């Protein structure tokens, strides 16, 4: 897999079918609905609950805008990912290209997905920091790989945008 910026686009080339499938899962993975721990993690109030008025105002004014922002980012990524749809039986490597102006949406959606996956699986900090964990022997292992893969993508998108 190669990630590079070409003019006004970010290009992820040589995507094998497995990694392409993990990318296609970003919008679904970023959705915290039905997972209270994920909702709590993504929409955590600015205090530990002791400042009830502040928490109430946060829930009323800030949280709806965060939800809109997160939904917009996820929709942008979903639209960019449509180019990976079709001919799933083809085992050839693929290339994904998206406008560089979508980089913030990608960073946002990848971060959401990582937070939701980590919350749903109740990963510990030790597990999240174990970047040498292998092999993938369970759904939980696959989820940990996914969190790390999405973090890897975030890092490279940031580098390409700065570079």
C-alpha positions in Angstrom: 0.0 0.0 0.0 1.3 3.4 -0.9 -0.2 6.8 0.3 0.8 10.0 -1.4 -0.5 13.4 -2.4 -0.8 14.1 -6.1 -1.7 17.7 -6.8 -5.0 18.2 -5.1 -5.7 14.6 -4.3 -4.7 12.0 -1.7 -4.0 8.6 -3.3 -4.0 5.3 -1.5 -2.6 2.9 -4.1 -2.0 -0.9 -4.1 -4.9 -1.5 -1.7 -5.4 -5.2 -1.4 -9.0 -6.5 -1.1 -8.7 -7.0 2.7 -7.6 -3.4 3.3 -10.1 -2.1 0.8 -12.8 -3.8 2.8 -11.6 -2.3 6.1 -11.8 1.1 4.4 -15.4 0.4 3.2 -16.2 -0.2 6.9 -15.2 3.2 8.1 -18.7 4.8 7.9 -20.4 1.9 9.7 -17.6 1.7 12.3 -17.9 5.4 13.0 -21.5 5.1 14.1 -21.8 5.0 17.9 -25.5 4.3 18.0 -26.5 1.3 20.1 -23.2 1.4 22.0 -23.5 3.6 25.1 -19.8 3.4 25.9 -19.0 4.7 22.4 -21.6 7.5 22.6 -20.2 8.4 26.0 -16.7 8.5 24.6 -17.4 10.5 21.5 -19.8 13.0 23.1 -18.2 13.3 26.6 -19.2 16.4 28.4 -16.6 19.0 29.4 -16.8 18.1 33.1 -17.2 14.9 35.2 -20.9 15.8 35.8 -20.3 17.9 38.8 -21.1 21.1 36.9 -24.7 20.2 35.9 -25.5 23.5 34.2 -22.4 23.3 32.0 -23.1 19.7 31.1 -26.7 20.6 30.3 -25.7 23.5 28.0 -23.1 21.2 26.4 -25.8 18.6 25.7 -28.2 21.2 24.3 -25.8 23.4 22.2 -22.6 21.6 21.5 -23.5 18.0 21.1 -26.0 18.5 18.3 -23.4 20.5 16.3 -20.8 17.7 17.0 -23.3 15.1 15.7 -23.8 17.2 12.6 -20.1 17.6 12.0 -19.4 13.9 12.6 -22.3 12.9 10.3 -21.1 15.3 7.5 -17.5 13.9 7.7 -18.8 10.3 7.6 -21.0 11.1 4.6 -18.0 12.7 2.8 -15.9 9.6 3.4 -18.7 7.3 2.4 -19.1 9.2 -0.9 -15.3 9.0 -1.5 -15.4 5.2 -0.8 -18.0 4.6 -3.5 -15.2 4.1 -6.0 -14.2 0.9 -4.1 -17.6 -0.6 -4.6 -18.5 -3.0 -7.3 -16.8 -6.1 -8.5 -16.0 -7.4 -5.0 -15.0 -10.7 -6.6 -12.0 -9.1 -8.2 -8.9 -9.8 -6.1 -6.7 -7.2 -7.8 -5.3 -4.4 -5.8 -7.2 -1.1 -6.0 -6.5 2.6 -5.8 -8.5 5.1 -3.8 -8.3 8.8 -4.6 -10.1 11.6 -2.8 -9.7 15.4 -2.9 -7.2 16.8 -0.5 -9.9 19.2 0.7 -11.6 16.1 2.2 -8.6 15.3 4.4 -10.2 16.8 7.5 -13.4 14.7 7.0 -11.2 11.6 6.6 -9.3 12.4 9.8 -12.5 13.0 11.6 -14.3 9.8 10.4 -11.2 7.7 11.0 -10.9 9.1 14.6 -14.6 8.4 15.2 -14.3 4.9 13.9 -11.2 4.2 16.1 -13.0 5.6 19.2 -16.2 3.6 18.6 -14.3 0.3 17.9 -12.2 0.8 21.0 -15.2 1.5 23.2 -17.3 -1.4 21.8 -14.4 -3.8 22.4 -13.4 -2.2 25.8 -9.8 -2.1 24.7 -7.2 -1.2 27.4 -4.5 1.4 26.9 -2.0 -1.5 26.9 -3.9 -3.2 24.1 -4.2 0.0 22.1 -0.4 0.7 22.4 0.7 -2.9 21.5 1.4 -2.3 17.8 3.2 -5.6 17.4 0.1 -7.7 18.3 -0.4 -10.6 16.0 -1.8 -12.8 14.6 -5.5 -12.0 13.9 -7.1 -15.0 15.6 -10.5 -13.5 16.7 -13.0 -10.8 15.9 -11.5 -8.8 18.8 -8.0 -9.1 17.2 -9.4 -8.0 13.9 -11.0 -5.0 15.6 -7.6 -4.1 17.2 -5.9 -4.3 13.9 -8.6 -2.1 12.4 -8.0 0.6 15.1 -4.3 0.5 14.4 -4.8 0.5 10.6 -7.1 3.6 10.9 -4.5 5.3 13.1 -1.8 4.5 10.5 -4.0 6.1 7.8 -4.5 9.2 10.0 -0.8 9.6 10.4 -0.1 9.3 6.7 -2.9 11.7 5.7 -1.5 14.2 8.2 2.0 13.8 6.8 0.8 14.2 3.2 -1.1 17.3 4.1 1.8 18.9 5.9 4.3 17.8 3.4 
